[in-house]
Amino acid sequence: MPQVEMQSEIPLFFEDRASHISDNPDWRELCWVSGREPRLWMRPEMYQGLMRSVQQQLELTTDHSLLEVGCAAGMLAKGFAPLCKQYVGLDIAPGAVAKARTLGLPNATFEVANAQQMVYPDGAFDRAVCYDVLTNFDSFAKVEPILREMVRMVKPGGKALVGSIPDESCKEAFLKRAGEVSKELDAKFGPLPPPPQKHRGPWKRLASFFKKEPPASTPEIVCYYFRKEDFLRLGQELNVHVEIGAVHDENPYAAYRFNVIYSQIR
Ligand SMILES: C[S@@+](CC[C@H](N)C(=O)[O-])C[C@H]1O[C@@H](n2cnc3c(N)ncnc32)[C@H](O)[C@@H]1O
């Protein structure tokens, strides 16, 4: 079993983001907590494309239980929960989980947990998904425990999908495209909207007004890239079927990212 090593800045970054949003967060706030570009994800076809591709690649039905690893404040839970029987979202950032619980999704529960050491028994779920999370880890060695846990927790015949993984073999082309997309969005929608206001109680606001406190520094996070070969090798080692899937066409970065689907043999 590889050594489990946490990246301590990850929960800090997402906790800070969750502290900027209200209960029952709106779409813009959900984008903020998930670190998504709001001008891109405001387009319904982006979100619908993501949902459709994950549903197809996981062969997800309304009879299935689904675990989402790294659910943040539930942006994807809103789409996944209606596609399955029972949805469970987990995330390491308690503030994000608290906001997800206010969404009022009837067949969904949300838990605070570290995906590298999950507590569910073997085969607890029919399906598992982890989307746009691995990119926050700086090495395959750190994501490997998450993948092993996801595979362990799906039933025989079940599937685990890890999604939208930045492909190391086309990093330069991806960065070039990111610059172009940013310019296209500026031209179409104007500059990036400011982040939602941080939510602080009235006493804290008053105290900081009189103390003239400098604004709190915001934690930062970096995105990392991965090699398909590492995911294929792990699948062989775990004795599961592995497929590399495409990211949905509506995503302007589809050519530079990939999904991995691990299927448990019956
Ligand atoms: C970029 S956000 C993506 C959220 C959501 N999957 C989406 O696509 O909108 C990554 C999320 O993964 C969570 N995360 C990072 N490391 C984690 C870990 N070790 N265990 C559980 N959650 C983790 C973060 O707290 C954050 O909410």
XYZ file of C-alpha atoms and ligand atoms in Angstrom:
293
model
C 0.000 0.000 0.000
C 1.603 3.371 -0.977
C 2.280 5.900 1.749
C -0.614 8.324 2.275
C 0.673 11.882 2.112
C -1.756 14.813 2.311
C -1.368 18.181 0.665
C -2.335 20.457 3.525
C -3.086 23.488 1.336
C -5.975 21.688 -0.447
C -8.530 21.778 2.412
C -7.444 25.343 3.303
C -8.033 26.552 -0.242
C -11.512 24.993 -0.518
C -12.481 25.954 3.064
C -11.641 29.554 2.246
C -13.761 29.391 -0.898
C -16.703 27.853 1.017
C -16.564 30.736 3.515
C -17.529 33.095 0.655
C -20.880 31.499 -0.139
C -24.357 31.394 1.354
C -26.607 28.469 2.318
C -28.358 26.854 -0.650
C -25.658 28.361 -2.890
C -26.541 29.681 -6.333
C -24.785 28.574 -9.515
C -22.096 31.267 -9.424
C -21.266 30.376 -5.805
C -21.077 26.664 -6.633
C -18.660 27.460 -9.471
C -16.529 29.484 -7.039
C -16.237 26.657 -4.469
C -15.498 24.070 -7.164
C -12.841 26.313 -8.738
C -14.754 26.409 -12.032
C -14.633 29.298 -14.538
C -18.165 30.743 -14.107
C -18.400 32.220 -17.617
C -17.795 28.743 -19.065
C -19.954 26.738 -16.652
C -22.916 29.126 -16.867
C -23.585 27.541 -20.258
C -26.130 24.725 -19.624
C -24.621 22.573 -22.403
C -21.285 22.367 -20.532
C -22.922 20.922 -17.433
C -25.350 18.705 -19.365
C -22.471 17.355 -21.481
C -20.508 16.454 -18.351
C -23.532 14.699 -16.814
C -24.342 12.795 -20.005
C -20.758 11.575 -20.521
C -20.327 10.404 -16.912
C -23.729 8.701 -16.957
C -22.834 6.858 -20.177
C -19.281 5.910 -19.225
C -20.368 4.678 -15.783
C -23.512 3.005 -17.229
C -25.258 4.701 -14.309
C -28.957 3.972 -13.766
C -31.595 5.062 -11.229
C -31.174 1.649 -9.497
C -27.583 2.439 -8.528
C -25.949 3.889 -5.441
C -23.290 6.465 -6.367
C -20.351 7.773 -4.334
C -18.828 11.108 -5.371
C -15.319 11.738 -4.046
C -14.425 15.439 -3.672
C -17.975 16.795 -4.005
C -17.210 20.348 -2.751
C -20.491 22.254 -2.134
C -22.467 19.858 -4.359
C -22.230 21.456 -7.797
C -22.140 18.050 -9.507
C -24.369 16.434 -6.847
C -27.246 18.535 -8.204
C -26.927 16.707 -11.529
C -25.815 13.274 -10.291
C -28.430 12.761 -7.542
C -31.430 12.652 -9.947
C -29.562 10.102 -12.122
C -29.155 7.502 -9.336
C -31.089 5.898 -6.463
C -28.856 6.994 -3.599
C -26.057 9.586 -3.801
C -23.275 10.002 -1.199
C -20.851 12.929 -1.553
C -17.688 13.246 0.469
C -15.136 16.002 0.766
C -12.240 16.919 3.028
C -13.384 20.555 3.424
C -16.054 20.728 6.193
C -17.290 24.190 5.150
C -17.999 22.970 1.608
C -19.833 19.881 2.926
C -21.947 22.084 5.235
C -23.075 24.123 2.199
C -23.799 20.972 0.163
C -26.149 19.812 2.932
C -28.245 22.963 2.493
C -29.027 22.109 -1.151
C -31.942 19.922 -0.006
C -31.334 17.038 -2.420
C -33.760 14.333 -1.191
C -31.684 11.202 -2.028
C -28.274 12.696 -1.148
C -26.084 12.649 1.943
C -22.783 14.484 2.391
C -19.862 13.491 4.636
C -16.545 15.041 5.664
C -13.788 12.526 4.878
C -10.308 12.195 3.438
C -10.566 10.312 0.138
C -7.184 8.708 0.748
C -8.584 6.810 3.762
C -12.293 6.169 3.305
C -14.322 4.270 5.892
C -16.917 2.523 3.726
C -16.740 -1.294 3.490
C -15.639 -3.167 0.365
C -18.305 -3.128 -2.356
C -20.465 -0.529 -0.568
C -21.469 1.264 -3.810
C -22.575 0.339 -7.340
C -20.686 3.275 -8.854
C -18.064 5.847 -7.806
C -16.992 9.096 -9.448
C -14.254 11.618 -8.764
C -14.253 14.614 -11.106
C -11.774 17.473 -11.384
C -10.130 16.541 -8.090
C -6.878 14.726 -8.939
C -5.464 17.827 -10.629
C -4.878 19.283 -7.135
C -2.354 16.526 -6.239
C 1.265 16.927 -7.270
C 2.031 13.278 -8.048
C 0.448 9.994 -9.082
C 1.752 8.500 -5.814
C -0.596 10.820 -3.903
C -3.678 10.028 -6.016
C -3.049 6.278 -6.069
C -4.581 5.704 -2.585
C -7.771 7.469 -3.755
C -8.041 5.275 -6.844
C -7.415 2.104 -4.805
C -10.113 3.132 -2.339
C -12.623 3.876 -5.103
C -12.021 0.496 -6.746
C -12.262 -1.274 -3.384
C -15.605 0.342 -2.600
C -17.429 -0.632 -5.817
C -19.263 -3.949 -6.021
C -18.316 -6.796 -8.372
C -19.540 -5.622 -11.799
C -19.417 -1.999 -10.576
C -17.497 0.925 -12.075
C -15.384 3.825 -10.810
C -14.753 6.876 -13.017
C -12.026 9.442 -12.436
C -12.670 12.422 -14.606
C -11.200 15.286 -16.514
C -7.577 14.434 -15.780
C -5.110 16.881 -17.389
C -2.913 14.957 -19.845
C 0.801 15.522 -19.292
C 1.585 14.694 -22.930
C -0.198 17.860 -24.151
C 0.492 20.317 -21.354
C 1.916 23.063 -23.630
C -1.019 22.855 -26.056
C -3.454 22.946 -23.110
C -1.866 26.096 -21.655
C -1.996 27.773 -25.078
C -5.674 26.835 -25.455
C -6.427 28.100 -21.918
C -5.063 31.521 -22.908
C -7.224 31.547 -26.064
C -10.371 30.475 -24.184
C -9.824 33.199 -21.602
C -9.608 35.838 -24.376
C -12.721 34.414 -26.092
C -14.663 34.614 -22.799
C -13.473 38.193 -22.166
C -14.636 39.196 -25.652
C -18.027 37.469 -25.287
C -18.943 38.135 -21.641
C -16.564 40.862 -20.404
C -14.055 40.426 -17.552
C -14.229 37.621 -14.994
C -16.854 38.567 -12.343
C -15.433 39.288 -8.849
C -15.530 36.442 -6.288
C -18.571 36.236 -3.992
C -18.191 38.341 -0.793
C -16.761 36.515 2.203
C -19.553 35.653 4.706
C -18.707 37.027 8.170
C -20.953 37.668 11.137
C -21.831 41.315 12.022
C -19.400 41.435 15.023
C -16.447 40.254 12.974
C -17.270 42.798 10.264
C -17.497 45.607 12.815
C -14.258 44.559 14.584
C -12.290 44.414 11.355
C -13.690 47.834 10.317
C -12.411 49.492 13.520
C -9.101 47.595 13.568
C -8.501 48.409 9.871
C -7.342 44.793 9.398
C -5.535 44.034 6.144
C -7.524 41.638 3.951
C -6.852 37.990 4.894
C -4.459 36.286 2.475
C -6.163 33.727 0.241
C -4.607 30.246 0.031
C -3.517 29.254 -3.443
C -3.545 25.995 -5.332
C -1.687 24.672 -8.389
C -2.962 22.309 -11.116
C -0.970 19.197 -12.015
C -0.868 16.814 -15.007
C -0.854 13.001 -15.249
C 0.184 10.160 -17.581
C -2.398 7.668 -18.902
C 0.148 4.837 -18.475
C 0.087 5.184 -14.681
C -3.688 4.649 -14.561
C -3.463 1.665 -16.921
C -0.672 0.072 -14.860
C -2.650 0.470 -11.632
C -5.718 -1.150 -13.224
C -3.630 -4.193 -14.189
C -2.203 -4.384 -10.693
C -5.691 -4.247 -9.159
C -6.963 -6.856 -11.620
C -9.785 -4.646 -12.933
C -10.731 -3.698 -16.484
C -9.429 -0.195 -17.406
C -10.674 2.111 -20.153
C -9.564 5.594 -21.118
C -12.668 7.668 -21.927
C -13.084 11.049 -23.602
C -14.126 14.178 -21.743
C -17.425 15.563 -23.125
C -17.142 17.434 -26.460
C -18.723 20.615 -25.097
C -15.647 21.178 -22.899
C -13.135 23.393 -24.786
C -10.308 21.457 -23.083
C -11.612 17.998 -24.064
C -8.575 17.318 -26.291
C -6.171 17.832 -23.375
C -7.957 15.824 -20.705
C -9.104 12.233 -20.246
C -11.357 10.073 -18.050
C -10.379 6.702 -16.592
C -13.000 4.034 -15.966
C -12.142 1.058 -13.741
C -14.626 -1.855 -13.926
C -14.684 -4.562 -11.252
C -14.834 -8.020 -12.751
C -18.026 -9.876 -11.699
C -11.671 21.353 -7.779
S -12.856 20.866 -6.551
C -13.965 19.911 -7.535
C -15.294 19.728 -6.906
C -16.291 18.892 -7.720
N -15.819 17.547 -7.927
C -16.572 19.543 -9.042
O -16.079 19.032 -10.048
O -17.256 20.552 -9.090
C -11.917 19.606 -5.692
C -12.570 19.145 -4.387
O -11.861 17.991 -3.905
C -11.735 18.074 -2.503
N -10.592 17.274 -2.044
C -9.286 17.489 -2.266
N -8.538 16.570 -1.661
C -9.394 15.727 -1.031
C -9.235 14.559 -0.222
N -8.030 14.069 0.078
N -10.342 13.968 0.245
C -11.586 14.438 -0.039
N -11.794 15.541 -0.777
C -10.721 16.177 -1.275
C -11.540 19.566 -2.237
O -11.836 19.919 -0.890
C -12.506 20.180 -3.262
O -13.769 20.399 -2.716
